[in-house]
CSV table of C-alpha atoms and ligand atoms in Angstrom, one decimal:
chain,number,residue,atom,x,y,z
C,1,MET,CA,-9.5,-22.3,20.1
C,2,SER,CA,-8.0,-25.6,21.0
C,3,SER,CA,-5.1,-25.4,23.3
C,4,ARG,CA,-3.4,-28.1,21.3
C,5,ARG,CA,-0.4,-26.7,19.5
C,6,VAL,CA,0.8,-27.6,16.0
C,7,LYS,CA,4.0,-29.6,16.0
C,8,GLN,CA,7.1,-27.5,16.3
C,9,GLN,CA,9.3,-26.9,13.3
C,10,THR,CA,11.5,-29.9,12.7
C,11,ASP,CA,15.2,-29.9,11.6
C,12,ALA,CA,14.1,-31.1,8.2
C,13,ASP,CA,11.7,-28.1,8.0
C,14,LYS,CA,14.5,-25.8,9.0
C,15,LYS,CA,16.7,-27.2,6.2
C,16,LEU,CA,13.9,-26.8,3.6
C,17,GLN,CA,13.3,-23.3,4.8
C,18,GLU,CA,17.0,-22.4,4.5
C,19,GLU,CA,17.1,-23.8,0.9
C,20,LEU,CA,14.1,-21.7,-0.1
C,21,ILE,CA,15.6,-18.5,1.5
C,22,ASN,CA,19.0,-19.2,-0.1
C,23,SER,CA,17.4,-19.4,-3.5
C,24,GLY,CA,16.7,-15.7,-3.1
C,25,ASN,CA,13.2,-15.5,-4.5
C,26,ILE,CA,10.8,-15.6,-1.6
C,27,PRO,CA,7.4,-14.1,-2.6
C,28,ASN,CA,6.9,-10.7,-0.9
C,29,HIS,CA,3.1,-11.2,-0.7
C,30,ILE,CA,1.2,-14.5,-0.5
C,31,ALA,CA,-2.6,-14.5,-0.6
C,32,VAL,CA,-4.5,-17.7,0.5
C,33,ILE,CA,-8.0,-19.0,-0.2
C,34,MET,CA,-8.4,-21.4,2.8
C,35,ASP,CA,-10.8,-23.9,1.4
C,36,GLY,CA,-12.0,-27.4,2.4
C,37,ASN,CA,-12.6,-27.1,6.2
C,38,GLY,CA,-16.1,-28.6,5.8
C,39,ARG,CA,-15.0,-31.5,3.6
C,40,TRP,CA,-12.1,-32.3,5.9
C,41,ALA,CA,-14.6,-32.6,8.8
C,42,LYS,CA,-17.2,-34.5,6.7
C,43,LYS,CA,-14.6,-37.1,5.7
C,44,ARG,CA,-14.0,-37.8,9.4
C,45,GLY,CA,-17.7,-37.8,10.4
C,46,LEU,CA,-17.3,-34.6,12.3
C,47,PRO,CA,-19.4,-31.4,12.4
C,48,ARG,CA,-18.2,-28.6,10.0
C,49,ILE,CA,-17.0,-26.5,12.9
C,50,ALA,CA,-14.4,-29.1,13.7
C,51,GLY,CA,-12.9,-28.4,10.3
C,52,HIS,CA,-12.8,-24.7,11.0
C,53,LYS,CA,-11.2,-25.4,14.4
C,54,GLU,CA,-8.5,-27.5,12.8
C,55,GLY,CA,-8.2,-24.8,10.1
C,56,VAL,CA,-7.1,-22.4,12.9
C,57,GLU,CA,-4.2,-24.7,13.6
C,58,SER,CA,-3.1,-24.4,10.0
C,59,VAL,CA,-3.4,-20.6,10.2
C,60,ARG,CA,-1.1,-20.7,13.2
C,61,ASP,CA,1.5,-22.8,11.5
C,62,ILE,CA,1.4,-20.9,8.2
C,63,VAL,CA,1.7,-17.5,9.9
C,64,GLU,CA,4.7,-18.7,11.9
C,65,ALA,CA,6.4,-20.3,8.9
C,66,SER,CA,5.7,-17.2,6.7
C,67,GLY,CA,7.4,-14.9,9.3
C,68,GLN,CA,10.4,-17.2,9.5
C,69,LEU,CA,10.7,-17.2,5.7
C,70,GLY,CA,10.8,-13.4,5.6
C,71,ILE,CA,7.5,-13.1,3.7
C,72,LYS,CA,6.4,-9.5,4.2
C,73,TYR,CA,2.6,-9.8,3.5
C,74,LEU,CA,0.2,-12.8,4.0
C,75,THR,CA,-3.5,-12.2,3.2
C,76,LEU,CA,-5.9,-14.8,4.4
C,77,TYR,CA,-9.5,-15.0,3.1
C,78,ALA,CA,-11.1,-15.8,6.4
C,79,PHE,CA,-14.7,-14.8,5.7
C,80,SER,CA,-16.2,-13.7,2.4
C,81,THR,CA,-19.2,-11.4,1.8
C,82,GLU,CA,-21.0,-14.6,0.5
C,83,ASN,CA,-20.2,-16.5,3.7
C,84,TRP,CA,-23.0,-14.6,5.4
C,85,LYS,CA,-25.4,-16.7,3.5
C,86,ARG,CA,-24.3,-19.9,5.3
C,87,PRO,CA,-26.6,-21.4,8.0
C,88,LYS,CA,-26.9,-19.0,11.0
C,89,ASP,CA,-25.3,-21.5,13.4
C,90,GLU,CA,-22.2,-21.9,11.3
C,91,VAL,CA,-21.8,-18.2,10.9
C,92,SER,CA,-22.0,-17.5,14.6
C,93,MET,CA,-19.6,-20.4,15.4
C,94,LEU,CA,-17.2,-19.0,12.9
C,95,MET,CA,-17.4,-15.5,14.5
C,96,ARG,CA,-16.8,-17.0,18.0
C,97,LEU,CA,-13.8,-19.0,16.7
C,98,LEU,CA,-12.4,-15.9,15.1
C,99,MET,CA,-12.9,-13.9,18.2
C,100,ARG,CA,-11.2,-16.5,20.4
C,101,ALA,CA,-8.3,-17.0,17.9
C,102,LEU,CA,-7.7,-13.2,17.9
C,103,ARG,CA,-7.8,-13.1,21.7
C,104,ASN,CA,-5.6,-16.1,22.3
C,105,GLU,CA,-3.0,-15.5,19.6
C,106,THR,CA,-2.3,-11.7,19.9
C,107,ASP,CA,0.5,-12.1,22.4
C,108,LYS,CA,2.2,-14.8,20.3
C,109,LEU,CA,1.8,-12.6,17.2
C,110,CYS,CA,3.5,-9.8,19.1
C,111,GLN,CA,6.4,-12.2,20.1
C,112,ASN,CA,6.8,-13.1,16.5
C,113,ASN,CA,6.8,-9.5,15.3
C,114,VAL,CA,3.6,-10.0,13.3
C,115,ARG,CA,1.4,-6.9,12.5
C,116,VAL,CA,-2.3,-7.5,12.1
C,117,HIS,CA,-4.4,-5.6,9.5
C,118,ALA,CA,-8.0,-6.2,8.4
C,119,ILE,CA,-9.6,-5.7,5.0
C,120,GLY,CA,-13.3,-5.9,4.3
C,121,ASP,CA,-16.6,-4.6,5.6
C,122,ILE,CA,-15.4,-4.7,9.2
C,123,ALA,CA,-18.4,-2.7,10.4
C,124,SER,CA,-20.7,-5.6,9.4
C,125,LEU,CA,-19.0,-8.0,11.9
C,126,PRO,CA,-20.4,-8.5,15.4
C,127,ASN,CA,-19.2,-5.9,17.9
C,128,GLU,CA,-17.3,-8.4,20.0
C,129,VAL,CA,-15.3,-9.5,16.9
C,130,GLN,CA,-14.6,-5.9,15.9
C,131,ASN,CA,-13.4,-5.2,19.4
C,132,GLU,CA,-10.9,-8.1,19.4
C,133,LEU,CA,-9.8,-7.2,15.9
C,134,TYR,CA,-9.1,-3.6,16.7
C,135,ASP,CA,-7.4,-4.7,19.9
C,136,ALA,CA,-5.1,-7.0,17.9
C,137,ILE,CA,-4.4,-4.3,15.3
C,138,LYS,CA,-3.6,-1.8,18.0
C,139,LYS,CA,-1.4,-4.2,20.0
C,140,THR,CA,0.6,-5.3,17.0
C,141,LYS,CA,0.9,-1.9,15.2
C,142,LYS,CA,4.6,-1.4,16.0
C,143,ASN,CA,5.6,-4.8,14.7
C,144,THR,CA,7.9,-4.8,11.7
C,145,GLY,CA,8.0,-8.4,10.6
C,146,LEU,CA,5.2,-10.2,8.7
C,147,ASN,CA,2.0,-8.1,7.9
C,148,LEU,CA,-0.9,-10.4,8.4
C,149,LEU,CA,-4.0,-9.2,6.5
C,150,LEU,CA,-7.3,-10.8,7.5
C,151,ALA,CA,-9.9,-10.5,4.8
C,152,LEU,CA,-13.2,-10.5,6.7
C,153,SER,CA,-16.6,-9.9,5.2
C,154,TYR,CA,-14.5,-9.3,2.1
C,155,SER,CA,-15.1,-9.7,-1.6
C,156,GLY,CA,-13.2,-8.3,-4.5
C,157,ARG,CA,-16.4,-6.8,-6.0
C,158,TRP,CA,-17.2,-5.1,-2.7
C,159,ASP,CA,-13.7,-3.7,-2.6
C,160,ILE,CA,-13.9,-2.3,-6.2
C,161,THR,CA,-17.4,-0.9,-5.7
C,162,ASN,CA,-16.4,0.8,-2.5
C,163,ALA,CA,-13.3,2.3,-4.2
C,164,LEU,CA,-15.5,3.6,-7.1
C,165,GLU,CA,-18.0,5.2,-4.7
C,166,LYS,CA,-15.2,7.0,-3.0
C,167,ILE,CA,-13.6,8.1,-6.3
C,168,VAL,CA,-17.0,9.5,-7.5
C,169,GLU,CA,-17.4,11.4,-4.2
C,170,ASP,CA,-13.9,12.9,-4.5
C,171,VAL,CA,-14.5,13.9,-8.2
C,172,LYS,CA,-17.8,15.6,-7.1
C,173,ARG,CA,-16.0,17.3,-4.2
C,174,GLY,CA,-13.3,18.5,-6.6
C,175,THR,CA,-10.4,16.7,-4.7
C,176,ILE,CA,-9.6,14.8,-7.9
C,177,LYS,CA,-10.5,15.3,-11.6
C,178,SER,CA,-12.0,12.5,-13.6
C,179,THR,CA,-8.9,12.6,-15.8
C,180,ASP,CA,-6.8,11.7,-12.8
C,181,VAL,CA,-8.4,8.2,-12.7
C,182,THR,CA,-5.6,5.8,-13.5
C,183,ASP,CA,-5.0,2.2,-12.4
C,184,SER,CA,-2.6,3.4,-9.7
C,185,LEU,CA,-5.1,5.9,-8.4
C,186,ILE,CA,-7.8,3.2,-8.2
C,187,ALA,CA,-5.3,1.0,-6.3
C,188,GLN,CA,-5.0,3.8,-3.7
C,189,TYR,CA,-8.8,3.7,-3.1
C,190,LEU,CA,-8.9,-0.1,-2.5
C,191,SER,CA,-8.7,-1.7,0.9
C,192,THR,CA,-5.2,-2.8,0.1
C,193,LYS,CA,-3.9,0.8,-0.4
C,194,ASP,CA,-0.1,0.9,-0.1
C,195,ILE,CA,0.1,-2.9,0.0
C,196,PRO,CA,1.9,-4.5,-2.9
C,197,ASP,CA,-0.1,-6.9,-5.0
C,198,PRO,CA,0.2,-10.6,-4.2
C,199,ASP,CA,3.0,-12.5,-6.0
C,200,LEU,CA,1.5,-15.8,-5.2
C,201,LEU,CA,-2.1,-17.0,-4.7
C,202,ILE,CA,-2.6,-20.3,-3.0
C,203,ARG,CA,-5.9,-22.1,-3.0
C,204,THR,CA,-6.5,-25.3,-1.1
C,205,SER,CA,-8.8,-28.3,-1.7
C,206,GLY,CA,-8.1,-28.7,-5.4
C,207,GLU,CA,-10.6,-26.1,-6.6
C,208,PHE,CA,-9.7,-23.8,-9.5
C,209,ARG,CA,-11.6,-20.6,-8.6
C,210,ILE,CA,-10.8,-17.1,-7.4
C,211,SER,CA,-14.2,-16.9,-5.5
C,212,ASN,CA,-14.5,-13.1,-5.5
C,213,PHE,CA,-11.1,-12.7,-3.7
C,214,LEU,CA,-8.7,-9.9,-4.5
C,215,LEU,CA,-10.0,-9.4,-8.1
C,216,TRP,CA,-8.1,-6.3,-8.9
C,217,GLN,CA,-4.9,-7.2,-7.0
C,218,LEU,CA,-4.5,-10.7,-8.4
C,219,ALA,CA,-4.0,-9.4,-12.0
C,220,TYR,CA,-0.4,-10.8,-12.3
C,221,SER,CA,-0.2,-13.2,-9.4
C,222,GLU,CA,1.1,-16.7,-9.9
C,223,ILE,CA,-1.5,-19.3,-8.8
C,224,PHE,CA,-0.8,-22.5,-6.9
C,225,ILE,CA,-3.6,-25.0,-6.3
C,226,SER,CA,-3.0,-27.5,-3.5
C,227,ASP,CA,-5.0,-30.7,-3.3
C,228,LEU,CA,-4.9,-30.7,0.5
C,229,TYR,CA,-7.9,-29.4,2.5
C,230,TRP,CA,-7.0,-26.3,4.5
C,231,PRO,CA,-6.8,-28.2,7.9
C,232,GLU,CA,-4.1,-30.4,6.3
C,233,PHE,CA,-2.2,-27.5,4.8
C,234,ARG,CA,0.8,-27.0,6.9
C,235,ARG,CA,4.3,-25.5,6.4
C,236,ARG,CA,5.6,-28.4,4.3
C,237,GLU,CA,2.9,-27.7,1.7
C,238,LEU,CA,3.7,-23.9,1.9
C,239,TYR,CA,7.3,-24.7,1.1
C,240,ARG,CA,6.2,-26.8,-1.9
C,241,ALA,CA,4.1,-23.9,-3.1
C,242,ILE,CA,7.0,-21.5,-2.8
C,243,LYS,CA,9.4,-23.9,-4.5
C,244,ASP,CA,7.0,-24.2,-7.4
C,245,TYR,CA,6.7,-20.3,-7.5
C,246,GLN,CA,10.5,-20.0,-7.6
C,247,HIS,CA,10.5,-22.0,-10.9
C,248,ARG,CA,7.9,-19.7,-12.6
C,249,GLU,CA,8.8,-17.1,-15.1
C,250,ARG,CA,6.8,-14.0,-14.4
C,251,ARG,CA,6.5,-12.1,-17.7
C,252,PHE,CA,4.0,-9.4,-16.8
C,253,GLY,CA,2.8,-9.4,-20.4
C,254,MET,CA,6.3,-9.2,-21.9
C,255,VAL,CA,8.3,-11.9,-23.7
C,256,SER,CA,10.9,-14.2,-22.2
C,257,GLU,CA,13.8,-12.5,-24.1
C,258,GLN,CA,13.0,-9.1,-22.6
C,259,LEU,CA,13.1,-10.6,-19.2
C,260,LYS,CA,16.5,-12.3,-19.9
C,261,GLU,CA,17.9,-9.0,-21.1
C,262,ALA,CA,16.5,-7.2,-18.1
C,263,LYS,CA,18.2,-9.8,-15.8
C,264,ARG,CA,21.5,-9.1,-17.5
C,265,ASN,CA,21.1,-5.5,-16.8
C,266,SER,CA,19.8,-5.2,-13.3
C,267,SER,CA,19.1,-1.4,-13.4
C,268,LEU,CA,17.0,-2.0,-16.5
C,269,SER,CA,15.4,-4.9,-14.7
C,270,SER,CA,14.1,-2.8,-11.9
C,271,LYS,CA,12.8,-0.3,-14.4
C,272,ILE,CA,10.9,-2.9,-16.4
C,273,TYR,CA,9.4,-4.4,-13.2
C,274,ARG,CA,8.4,-1.0,-12.0
C,275,SER,CA,6.5,-0.3,-15.3
C,276,ALA,CA,5.1,-3.8,-15.6
C,277,ALA,CA,1.6,-3.0,-14.4
C,278,PHE,CA,0.0,-2.8,-17.7
T,301,LIG,C1,-13.6,-22.5,3.9
T,301,LIG,O1,-13.9,-23.9,4.1
T,301,LIG,C2,-13.2,-21.8,5.1
T,301,LIG,C3,-13.9,-20.8,5.7
T,301,LIG,C4,-15.1,-20.2,5.1
T,301,LIG,C5,-13.5,-20.2,6.9
T,301,LIG,C6,-12.0,-20.1,7.2
T,301,LIG,C7,-11.8,-19.8,8.6
T,301,LIG,C8,-10.8,-20.3,9.4
T,301,LIG,C9,-9.8,-21.2,8.9
T,301,LIG,C10,-10.8,-20.0,10.8
T,301,LIG,C11,-10.6,-18.6,11.3
T,301,LIG,C12,-9.4,-17.9,10.7
T,301,LIG,C13,-8.5,-17.2,11.3
T,301,LIG,C14,-7.8,-16.2,10.5
T,301,LIG,C15,-8.1,-17.3,12.7
T,301,LIG,P1,-15.3,-24.4,3.7
T,301,LIG,O2,-16.2,-24.3,5.0
T,301,LIG,O3,-15.9,-23.6,2.6
T,301,LIG,O4,-15.1,-25.9,3.3
T,301,LIG,P2,-15.9,-26.7,2.3
T,301,LIG,O5,-15.7,-26.1,0.9
T,301,LIG,O6,-15.2,-28.1,2.4
T,301,LIG,O7,-17.3,-26.8,2.7
């Protein structure tokens, strides 16, 4: 990874950050489809890998800013199941980049109280990447700030298929009955077990697609599409996405009046939100 650091948080950034925090509605979980690295590079006459390298700088800035904002979960779609179909050279360069980023950034993640997790078919990654990943997971496991979930060799369909296979096995074994299968049970078999669903999905580069990301978990997430390519996506654009989110009305299939009533009665409000997953 480049030794060049992203610019430090400015006073204006701090002010914007405080405004967002004071508004009291910071998303608990943000998921990001980091798109546009290749196009960013192409526009500059650079090889695609230059876009991925600059993309790591954005990762660093967004992870730091998310921790400062008090976001509890940040899930980054770093490598999809379908990305294995890319040219061999690009795949191996991406793997090397990932390995180096994990190696170089783990100490900083520890300093910033960030805990690393991984979701996806981790066993399909090269051994060296798996080793760096497990090392980062182990070194950061006591951290209590931001939970950084790296989606690697991940796809939503892989996640659901995997969960169904395990459910079928447990039904056969008699650990569970087929009548036990509910949406909350399925959620417990997914790679995101015990992690709340994303409140906000951000996709960069102006594309309107979910691209086989957290298909189950995104059921009620708000979506923000940024026109910026991922290497250009820094904390200012994250602030803009959160500000936009703060103006959304999340109805979870209900009507506006029910939500207003729920707000007037905060105990009812938490009840409605708890039963909102229908
Ligand atoms: C999409 O851009 C990006 C990826 C497939 C890889 C994302 C990886 C990184 C930012 C680096 C490593 C990440 C971490 C967590 C350290 P694209 O190549 O599809 O761009 P294009 O659509 O313009 O071709």
